[in-house]
PDB file of C-alpha atoms and ligand atoms in Angstrom:
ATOM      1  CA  UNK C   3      -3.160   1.056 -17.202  1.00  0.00           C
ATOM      2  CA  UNK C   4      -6.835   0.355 -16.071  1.00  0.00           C
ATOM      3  CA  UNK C   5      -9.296  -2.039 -16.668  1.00  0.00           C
ATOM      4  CA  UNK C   6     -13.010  -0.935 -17.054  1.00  0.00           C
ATOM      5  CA  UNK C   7     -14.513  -3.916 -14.718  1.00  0.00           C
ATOM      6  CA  UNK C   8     -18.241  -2.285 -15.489  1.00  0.00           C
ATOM      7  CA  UNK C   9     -19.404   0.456 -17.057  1.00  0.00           C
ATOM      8  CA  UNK C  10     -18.289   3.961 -15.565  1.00  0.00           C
ATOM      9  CA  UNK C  11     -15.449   1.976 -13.096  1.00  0.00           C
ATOM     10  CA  UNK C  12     -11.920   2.483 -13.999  1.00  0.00           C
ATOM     11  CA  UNK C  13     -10.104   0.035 -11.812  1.00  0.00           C
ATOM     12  CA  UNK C  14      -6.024   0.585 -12.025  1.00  0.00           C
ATOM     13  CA  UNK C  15      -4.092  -2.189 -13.296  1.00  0.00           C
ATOM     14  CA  UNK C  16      -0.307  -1.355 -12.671  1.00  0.00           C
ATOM     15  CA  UNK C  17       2.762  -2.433 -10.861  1.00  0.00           C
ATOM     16  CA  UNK C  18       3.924   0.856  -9.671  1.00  0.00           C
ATOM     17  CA  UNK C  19       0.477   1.853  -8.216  1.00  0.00           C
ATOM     18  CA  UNK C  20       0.098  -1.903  -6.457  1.00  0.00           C
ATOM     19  CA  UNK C  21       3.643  -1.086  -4.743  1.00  0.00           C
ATOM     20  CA  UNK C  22       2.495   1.900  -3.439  1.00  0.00           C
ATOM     21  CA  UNK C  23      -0.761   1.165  -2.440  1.00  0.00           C
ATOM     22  CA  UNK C  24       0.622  -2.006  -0.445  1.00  0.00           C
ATOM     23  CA  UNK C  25       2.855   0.822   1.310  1.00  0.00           C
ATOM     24  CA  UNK C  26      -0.219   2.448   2.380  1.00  0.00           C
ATOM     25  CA  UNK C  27      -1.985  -0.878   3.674  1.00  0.00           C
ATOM     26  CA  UNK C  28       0.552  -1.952   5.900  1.00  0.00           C
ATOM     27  CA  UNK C  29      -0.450  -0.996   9.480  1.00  0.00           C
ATOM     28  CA  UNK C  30       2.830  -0.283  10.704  1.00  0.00           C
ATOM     29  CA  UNK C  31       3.565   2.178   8.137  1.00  0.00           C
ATOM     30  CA  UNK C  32       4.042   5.088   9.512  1.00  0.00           C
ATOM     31  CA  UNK C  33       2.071   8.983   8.971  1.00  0.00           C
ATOM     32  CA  UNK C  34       4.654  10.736   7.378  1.00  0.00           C
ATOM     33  CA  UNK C  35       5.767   7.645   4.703  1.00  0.00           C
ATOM     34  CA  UNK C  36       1.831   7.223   4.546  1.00  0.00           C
ATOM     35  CA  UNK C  37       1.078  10.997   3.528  1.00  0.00           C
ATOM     36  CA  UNK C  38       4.322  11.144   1.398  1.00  0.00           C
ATOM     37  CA  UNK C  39       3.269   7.786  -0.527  1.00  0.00           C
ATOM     38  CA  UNK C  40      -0.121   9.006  -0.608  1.00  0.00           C
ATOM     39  CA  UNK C  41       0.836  12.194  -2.672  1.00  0.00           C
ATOM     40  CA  UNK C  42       2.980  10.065  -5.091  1.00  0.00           C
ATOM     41  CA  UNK C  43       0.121   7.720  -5.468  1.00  0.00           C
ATOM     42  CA  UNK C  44      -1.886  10.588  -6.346  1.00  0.00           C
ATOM     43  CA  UNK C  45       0.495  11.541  -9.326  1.00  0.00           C
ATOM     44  CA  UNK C  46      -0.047   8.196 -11.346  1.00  0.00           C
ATOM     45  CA  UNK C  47      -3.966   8.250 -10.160  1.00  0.00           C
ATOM     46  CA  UNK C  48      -4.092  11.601 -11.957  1.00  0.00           C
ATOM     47  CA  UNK C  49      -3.415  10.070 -15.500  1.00  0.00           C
ATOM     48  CA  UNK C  50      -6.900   8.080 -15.858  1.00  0.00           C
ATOM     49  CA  UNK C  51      -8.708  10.897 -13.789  1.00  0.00           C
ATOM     50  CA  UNK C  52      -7.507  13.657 -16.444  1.00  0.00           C
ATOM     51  CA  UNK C  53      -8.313  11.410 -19.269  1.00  0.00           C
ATOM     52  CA  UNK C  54     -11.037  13.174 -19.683  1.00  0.00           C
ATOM     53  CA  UNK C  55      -9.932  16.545 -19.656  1.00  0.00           C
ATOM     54  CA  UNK C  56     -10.891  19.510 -22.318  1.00  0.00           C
ATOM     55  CA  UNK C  57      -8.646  20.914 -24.457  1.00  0.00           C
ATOM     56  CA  UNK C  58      -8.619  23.538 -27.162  1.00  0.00           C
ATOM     57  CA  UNK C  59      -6.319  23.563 -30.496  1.00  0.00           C
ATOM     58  CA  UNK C  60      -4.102  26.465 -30.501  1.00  0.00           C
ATOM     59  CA  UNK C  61      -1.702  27.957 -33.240  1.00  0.00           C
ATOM     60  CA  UNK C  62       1.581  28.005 -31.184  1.00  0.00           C
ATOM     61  CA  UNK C  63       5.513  28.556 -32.902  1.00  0.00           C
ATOM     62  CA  UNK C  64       8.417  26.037 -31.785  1.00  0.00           C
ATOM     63  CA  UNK C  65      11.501  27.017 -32.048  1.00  0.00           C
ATOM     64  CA  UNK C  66      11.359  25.786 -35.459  1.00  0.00           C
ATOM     65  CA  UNK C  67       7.938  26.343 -36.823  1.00  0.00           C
ATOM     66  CA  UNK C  68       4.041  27.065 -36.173  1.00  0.00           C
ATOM     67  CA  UNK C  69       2.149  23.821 -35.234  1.00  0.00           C
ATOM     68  CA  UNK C  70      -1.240  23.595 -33.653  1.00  0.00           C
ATOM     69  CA  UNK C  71      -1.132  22.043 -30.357  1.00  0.00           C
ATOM     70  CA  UNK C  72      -3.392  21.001 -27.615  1.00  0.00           C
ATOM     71  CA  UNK C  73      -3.420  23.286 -24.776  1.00  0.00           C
ATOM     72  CA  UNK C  74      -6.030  23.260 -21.377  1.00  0.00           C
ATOM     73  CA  UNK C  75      -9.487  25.026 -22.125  1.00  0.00           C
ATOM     74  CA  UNK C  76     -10.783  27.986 -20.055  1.00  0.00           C
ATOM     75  CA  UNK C  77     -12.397  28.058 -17.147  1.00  0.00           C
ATOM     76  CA  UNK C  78     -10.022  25.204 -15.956  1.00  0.00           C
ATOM     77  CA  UNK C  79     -10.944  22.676 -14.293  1.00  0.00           C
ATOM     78  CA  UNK C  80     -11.879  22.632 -10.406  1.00  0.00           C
ATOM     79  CA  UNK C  81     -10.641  19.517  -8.409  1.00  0.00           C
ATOM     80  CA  UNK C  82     -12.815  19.029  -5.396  1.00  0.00           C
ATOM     81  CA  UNK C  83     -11.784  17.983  -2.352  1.00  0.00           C
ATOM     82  CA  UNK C  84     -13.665  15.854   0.331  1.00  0.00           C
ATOM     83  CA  UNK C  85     -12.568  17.189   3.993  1.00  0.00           C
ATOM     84  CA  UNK C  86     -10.742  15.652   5.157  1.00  0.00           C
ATOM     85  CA  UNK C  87      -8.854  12.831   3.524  1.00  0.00           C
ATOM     86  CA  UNK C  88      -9.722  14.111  -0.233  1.00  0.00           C
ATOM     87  CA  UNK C  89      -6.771  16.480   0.681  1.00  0.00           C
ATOM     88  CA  UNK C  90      -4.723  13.850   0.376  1.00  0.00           C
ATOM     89  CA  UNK C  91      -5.055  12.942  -3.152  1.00  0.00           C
ATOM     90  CA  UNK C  92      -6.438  16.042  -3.854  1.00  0.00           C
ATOM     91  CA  UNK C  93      -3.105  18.304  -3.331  1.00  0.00           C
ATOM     92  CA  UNK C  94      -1.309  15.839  -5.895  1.00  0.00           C
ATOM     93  CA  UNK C  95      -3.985  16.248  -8.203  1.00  0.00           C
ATOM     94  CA  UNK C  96      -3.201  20.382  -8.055  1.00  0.00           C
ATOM     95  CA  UNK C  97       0.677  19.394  -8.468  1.00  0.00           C
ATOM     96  CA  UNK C  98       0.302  18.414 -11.928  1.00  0.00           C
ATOM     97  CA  UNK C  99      -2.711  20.521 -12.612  1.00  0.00           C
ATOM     98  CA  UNK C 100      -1.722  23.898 -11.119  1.00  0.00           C
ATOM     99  CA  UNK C 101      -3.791  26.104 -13.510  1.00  0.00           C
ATOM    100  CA  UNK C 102      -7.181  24.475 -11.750  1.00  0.00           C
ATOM    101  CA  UNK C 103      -8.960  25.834  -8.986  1.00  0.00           C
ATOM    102  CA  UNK C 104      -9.477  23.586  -5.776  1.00  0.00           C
ATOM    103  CA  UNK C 105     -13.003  23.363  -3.586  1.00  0.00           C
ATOM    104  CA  UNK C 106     -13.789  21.905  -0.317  1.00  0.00           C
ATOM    105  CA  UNK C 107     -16.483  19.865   0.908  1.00  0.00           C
ATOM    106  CA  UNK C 108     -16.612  19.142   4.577  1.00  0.00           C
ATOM    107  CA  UNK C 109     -18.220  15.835   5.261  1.00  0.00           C
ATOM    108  CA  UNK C 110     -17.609  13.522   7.755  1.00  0.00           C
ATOM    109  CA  UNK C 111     -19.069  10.029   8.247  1.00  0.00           C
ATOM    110  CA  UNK C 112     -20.980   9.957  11.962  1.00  0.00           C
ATOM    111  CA  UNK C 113     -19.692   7.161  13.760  1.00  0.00           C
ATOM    112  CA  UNK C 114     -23.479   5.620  14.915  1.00  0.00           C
ATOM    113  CA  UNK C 115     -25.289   6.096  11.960  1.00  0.00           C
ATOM    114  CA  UNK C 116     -22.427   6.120   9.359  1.00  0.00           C
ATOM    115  CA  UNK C 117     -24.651   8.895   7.533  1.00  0.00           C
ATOM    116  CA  UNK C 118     -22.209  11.555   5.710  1.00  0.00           C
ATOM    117  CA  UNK C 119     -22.676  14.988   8.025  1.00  0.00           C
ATOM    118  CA  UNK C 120     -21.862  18.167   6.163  1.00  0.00           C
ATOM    119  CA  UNK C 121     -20.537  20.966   8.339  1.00  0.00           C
ATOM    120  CA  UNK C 122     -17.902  23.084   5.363  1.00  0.00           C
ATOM    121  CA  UNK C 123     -18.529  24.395   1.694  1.00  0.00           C
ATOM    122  CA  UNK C 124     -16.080  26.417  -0.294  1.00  0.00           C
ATOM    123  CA  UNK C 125     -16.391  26.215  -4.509  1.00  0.00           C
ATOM    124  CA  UNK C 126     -15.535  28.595  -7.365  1.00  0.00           C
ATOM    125  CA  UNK C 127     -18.833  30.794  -7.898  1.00  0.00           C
ATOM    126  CA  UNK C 128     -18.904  29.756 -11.480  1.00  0.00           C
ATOM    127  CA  UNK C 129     -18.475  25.800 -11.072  1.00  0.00           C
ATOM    128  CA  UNK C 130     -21.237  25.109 -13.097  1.00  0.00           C
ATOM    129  CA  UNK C 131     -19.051  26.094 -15.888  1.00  0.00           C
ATOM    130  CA  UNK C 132     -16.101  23.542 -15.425  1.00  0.00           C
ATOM    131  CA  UNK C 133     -14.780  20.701 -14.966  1.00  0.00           C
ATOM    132  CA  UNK C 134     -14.888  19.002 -11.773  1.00  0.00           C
ATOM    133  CA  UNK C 135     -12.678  16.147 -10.145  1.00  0.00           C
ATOM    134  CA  UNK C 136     -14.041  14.631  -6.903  1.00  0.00           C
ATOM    135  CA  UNK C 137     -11.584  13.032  -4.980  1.00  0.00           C
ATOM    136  CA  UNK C 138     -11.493  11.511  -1.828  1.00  0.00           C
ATOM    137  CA  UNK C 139      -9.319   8.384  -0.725  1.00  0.00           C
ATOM    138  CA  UNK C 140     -12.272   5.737   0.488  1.00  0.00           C
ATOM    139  CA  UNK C 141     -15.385   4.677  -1.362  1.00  0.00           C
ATOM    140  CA  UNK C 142     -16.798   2.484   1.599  1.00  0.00           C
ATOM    141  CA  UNK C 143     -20.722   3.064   1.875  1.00  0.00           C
ATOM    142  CA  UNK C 144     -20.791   5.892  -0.820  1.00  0.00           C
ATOM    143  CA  UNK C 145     -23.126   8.206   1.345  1.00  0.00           C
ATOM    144  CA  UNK C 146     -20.185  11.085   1.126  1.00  0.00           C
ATOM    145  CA  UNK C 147     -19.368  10.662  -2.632  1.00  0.00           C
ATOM    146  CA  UNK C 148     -23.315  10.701  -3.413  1.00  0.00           C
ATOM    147  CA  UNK C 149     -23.975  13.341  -0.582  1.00  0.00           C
ATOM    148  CA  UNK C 150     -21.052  15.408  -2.612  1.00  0.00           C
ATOM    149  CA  UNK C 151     -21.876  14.709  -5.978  1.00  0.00           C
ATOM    150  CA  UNK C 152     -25.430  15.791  -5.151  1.00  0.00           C
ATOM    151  CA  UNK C 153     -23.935  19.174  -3.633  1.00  0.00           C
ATOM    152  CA  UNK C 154     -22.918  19.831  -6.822  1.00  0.00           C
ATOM    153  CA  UNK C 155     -25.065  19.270  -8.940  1.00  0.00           C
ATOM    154  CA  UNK C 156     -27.178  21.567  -7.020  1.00  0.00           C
ATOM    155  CA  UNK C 157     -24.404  24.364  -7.897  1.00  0.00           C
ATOM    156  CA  UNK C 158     -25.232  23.426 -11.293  1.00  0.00           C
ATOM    157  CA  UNK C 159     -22.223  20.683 -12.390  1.00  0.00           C
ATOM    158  CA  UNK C 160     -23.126  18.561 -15.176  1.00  0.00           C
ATOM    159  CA  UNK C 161     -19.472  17.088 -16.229  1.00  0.00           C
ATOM    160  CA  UNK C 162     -17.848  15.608 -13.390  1.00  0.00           C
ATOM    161  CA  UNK C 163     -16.099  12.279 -11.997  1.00  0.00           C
ATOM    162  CA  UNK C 164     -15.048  10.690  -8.766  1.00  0.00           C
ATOM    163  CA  UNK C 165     -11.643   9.560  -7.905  1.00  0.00           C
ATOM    164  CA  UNK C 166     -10.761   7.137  -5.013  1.00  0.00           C
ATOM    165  CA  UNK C 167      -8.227   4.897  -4.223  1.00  0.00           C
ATOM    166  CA  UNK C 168      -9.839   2.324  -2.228  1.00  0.00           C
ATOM    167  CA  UNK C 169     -13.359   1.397  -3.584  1.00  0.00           C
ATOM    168  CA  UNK C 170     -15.697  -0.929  -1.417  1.00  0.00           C
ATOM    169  CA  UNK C 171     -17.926  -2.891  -4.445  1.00  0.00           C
ATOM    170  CA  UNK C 172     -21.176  -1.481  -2.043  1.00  0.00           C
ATOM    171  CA  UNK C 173     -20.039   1.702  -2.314  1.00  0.00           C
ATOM    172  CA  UNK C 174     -19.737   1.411  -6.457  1.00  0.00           C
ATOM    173  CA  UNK C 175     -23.103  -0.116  -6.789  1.00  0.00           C
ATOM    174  CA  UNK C 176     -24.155   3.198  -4.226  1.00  0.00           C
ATOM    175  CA  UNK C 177     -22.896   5.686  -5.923  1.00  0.00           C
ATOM    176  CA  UNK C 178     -23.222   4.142  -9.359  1.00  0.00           C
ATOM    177  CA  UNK C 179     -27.192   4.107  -8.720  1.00  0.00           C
ATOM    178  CA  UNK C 180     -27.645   7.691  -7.094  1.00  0.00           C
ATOM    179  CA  UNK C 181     -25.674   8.957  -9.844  1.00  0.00           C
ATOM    180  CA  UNK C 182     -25.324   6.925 -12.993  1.00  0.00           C
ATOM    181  CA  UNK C 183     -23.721   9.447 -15.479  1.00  0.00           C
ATOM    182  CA  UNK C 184     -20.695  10.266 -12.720  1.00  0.00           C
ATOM    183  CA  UNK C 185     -17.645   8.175 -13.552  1.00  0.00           C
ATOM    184  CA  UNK C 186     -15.462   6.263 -10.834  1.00  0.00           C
ATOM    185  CA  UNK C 187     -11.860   5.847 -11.222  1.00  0.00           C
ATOM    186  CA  UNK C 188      -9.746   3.961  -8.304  1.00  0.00           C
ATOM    187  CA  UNK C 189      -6.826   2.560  -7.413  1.00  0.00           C
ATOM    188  CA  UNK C 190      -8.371  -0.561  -6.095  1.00  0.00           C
ATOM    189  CA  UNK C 191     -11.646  -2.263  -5.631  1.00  0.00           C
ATOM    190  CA  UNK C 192     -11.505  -4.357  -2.592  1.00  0.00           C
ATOM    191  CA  UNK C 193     -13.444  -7.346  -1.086  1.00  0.00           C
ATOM    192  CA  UNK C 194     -16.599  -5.769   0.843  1.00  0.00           C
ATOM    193  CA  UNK C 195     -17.179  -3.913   4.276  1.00  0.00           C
ATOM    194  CA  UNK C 196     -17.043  -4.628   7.571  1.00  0.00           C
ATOM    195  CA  UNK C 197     -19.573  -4.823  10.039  1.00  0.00           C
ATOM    196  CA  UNK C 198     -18.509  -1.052  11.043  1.00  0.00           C
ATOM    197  CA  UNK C 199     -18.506   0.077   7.067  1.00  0.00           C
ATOM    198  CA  UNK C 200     -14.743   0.121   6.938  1.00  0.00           C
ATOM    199  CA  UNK C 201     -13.382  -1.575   3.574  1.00  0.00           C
ATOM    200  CA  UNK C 202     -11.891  -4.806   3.606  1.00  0.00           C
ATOM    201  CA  UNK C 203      -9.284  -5.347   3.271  1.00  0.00           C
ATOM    202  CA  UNK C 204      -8.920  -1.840   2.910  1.00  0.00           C
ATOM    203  CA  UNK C 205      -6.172   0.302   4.496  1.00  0.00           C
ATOM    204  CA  UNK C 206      -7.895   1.682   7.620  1.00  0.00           C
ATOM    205  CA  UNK C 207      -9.206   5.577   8.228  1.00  0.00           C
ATOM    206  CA  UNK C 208      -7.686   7.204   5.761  1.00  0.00           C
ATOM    207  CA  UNK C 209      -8.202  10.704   7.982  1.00  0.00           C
ATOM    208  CA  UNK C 210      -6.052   9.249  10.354  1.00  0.00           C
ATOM    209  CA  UNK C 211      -3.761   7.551   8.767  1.00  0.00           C
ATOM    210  CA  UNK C 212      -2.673  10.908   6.824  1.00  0.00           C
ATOM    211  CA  UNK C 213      -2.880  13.177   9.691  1.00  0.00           C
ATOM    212  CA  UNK C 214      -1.704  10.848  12.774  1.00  0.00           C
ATOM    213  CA  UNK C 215      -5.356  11.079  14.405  1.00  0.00           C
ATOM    214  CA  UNK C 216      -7.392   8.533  15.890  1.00  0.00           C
TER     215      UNK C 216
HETATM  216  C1  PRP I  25     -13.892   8.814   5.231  1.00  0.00           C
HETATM  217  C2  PRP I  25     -13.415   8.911   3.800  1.00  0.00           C
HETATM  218  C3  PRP I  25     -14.680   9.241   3.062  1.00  0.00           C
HETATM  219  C4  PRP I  25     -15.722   8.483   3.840  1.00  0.00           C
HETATM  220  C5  PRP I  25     -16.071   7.249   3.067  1.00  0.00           C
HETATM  221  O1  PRP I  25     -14.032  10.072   5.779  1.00  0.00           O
HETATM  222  O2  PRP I  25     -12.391   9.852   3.622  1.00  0.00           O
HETATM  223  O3  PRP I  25     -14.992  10.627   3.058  1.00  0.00           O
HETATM  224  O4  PRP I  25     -15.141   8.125   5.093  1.00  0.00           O
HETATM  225  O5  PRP I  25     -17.096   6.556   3.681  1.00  0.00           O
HETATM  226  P1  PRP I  25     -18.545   6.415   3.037  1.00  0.00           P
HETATM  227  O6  PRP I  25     -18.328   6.008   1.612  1.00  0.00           O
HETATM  228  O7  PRP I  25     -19.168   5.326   3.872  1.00  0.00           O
HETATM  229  O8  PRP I  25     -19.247   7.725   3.174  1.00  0.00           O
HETATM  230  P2  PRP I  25     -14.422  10.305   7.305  1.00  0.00           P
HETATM  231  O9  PRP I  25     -15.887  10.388   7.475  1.00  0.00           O
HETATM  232  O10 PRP I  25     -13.724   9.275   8.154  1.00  0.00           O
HETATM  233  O11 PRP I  25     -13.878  11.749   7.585  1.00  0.00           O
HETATM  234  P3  PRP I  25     -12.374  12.308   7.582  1.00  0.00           P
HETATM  235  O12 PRP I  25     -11.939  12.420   6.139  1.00  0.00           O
HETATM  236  O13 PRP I  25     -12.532  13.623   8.233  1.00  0.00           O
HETATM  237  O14 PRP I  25     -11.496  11.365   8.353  1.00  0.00           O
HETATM  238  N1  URA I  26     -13.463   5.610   5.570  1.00  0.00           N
HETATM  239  C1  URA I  26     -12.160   5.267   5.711  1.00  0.00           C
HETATM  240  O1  URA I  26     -11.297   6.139   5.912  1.00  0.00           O
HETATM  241  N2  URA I  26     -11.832   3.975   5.626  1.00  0.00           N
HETATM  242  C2  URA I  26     -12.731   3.006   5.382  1.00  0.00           C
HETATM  243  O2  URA I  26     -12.352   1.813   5.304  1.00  0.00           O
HETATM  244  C3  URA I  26     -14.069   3.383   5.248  1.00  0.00           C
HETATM  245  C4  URA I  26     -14.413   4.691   5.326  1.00  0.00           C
END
């Protein structure tokens, strides 16, 4: 289901996710079949990014006998969203992870400088002691994924990784320097960016495109 490209990149290999993502591409496809393909996208993008996941053996009964079974470790995990397109993929993620806990960083990309701007911060007071999932659609320059990562760590995360759907290959070798240890999982790894950082071929601002901005 993916193909590890380089060390610490999970690039998706499957039909289902291609479909969908071509959905989101097209330019005449509109918000609400964007945000609604979006979320479903998410569901299938959760499967690598949970691979990780910790679990703890516990001594449950079936209906017909004890086993020991897998089950989700405590303090769950805390899926991190970056304002505000990582809500996105980010409220799938919580969909088939309900039991985690979900954090904000606001970050936005200024326009003239294309230097990640934080202006929001809302995490768990113990996140140093979980789990984290990054997500945020676009990987373009990688200044928000590295300014976000490093946000964290400063809280005190150690055992993280970064989910995306759309990956620009400057924004891998970015993010992949500043932070070596961080996995990246996407959807896609496209061509390169444009003169304006956007990803190319990419699928546009993913802001807008979810909320009908622009
Ligand atoms: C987009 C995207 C990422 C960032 C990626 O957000 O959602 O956060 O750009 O670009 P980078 O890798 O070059 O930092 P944007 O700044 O457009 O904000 P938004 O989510 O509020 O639309
Ligand atoms: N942010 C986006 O939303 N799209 C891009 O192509 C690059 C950054």
């Amino acid at each position: 289901m993916t193909a590890n490209t380089t060390p610490g990149l999970q690039v998706m290999d499957h039909p289902l996710v291609a479909h969908k993502l071509t959905i989101l591409r097209r330019k005449d496809t509109p918000s609400h079949v964007f945000r609604h393909t979006l979320h479903e996208l998410s569901w299938l993008l959760a499967h690598p990014t949970f691979a990780a996941l910790k679990t703890v053996e516990d001594n449950i009964e079936t209906p017909l006998e004890m086993m020991t079974a897998a089950t989700m470790r405590a303090p769950f995990p805390c899926l991190v969203s970056i304002l505000r397109a990582g809500n996105g993929l980010i409220d799938g993620f919580s969909q088939v992870c309900p039991e985690a806990s979900v954090g904000h960083l606001g970050l936005y990309r200024d326009h003239d400088t294309m230097t990640p701007v934080s202006y929001y911060t809302s995490l768990p007071s113990d996140i140093e002691k979980r789990q984290v999932i990054l997500g945020d659609p676009m990987l373009a320059t990688g200044g928000s994924a590295i300014r976000a990562v490093e946000k964290l760590r400063e809280m005190g995360v150690t055992d993280m990784v970064f989910s995306c759907l759309v990956a620009a290959p400057e924004g891998v070798a970015a993010l992949q320097s500043a932070h070596p240890d961080v996995p990246i999982i996407t959807a896609a790894l496209d061509r390169e960016l444009n003169d304006k950082c956007y990803i190319l071929p990419g699928l546009g601002d993913a802001g807008d495109r979810i909320y009908g901005t622009d």
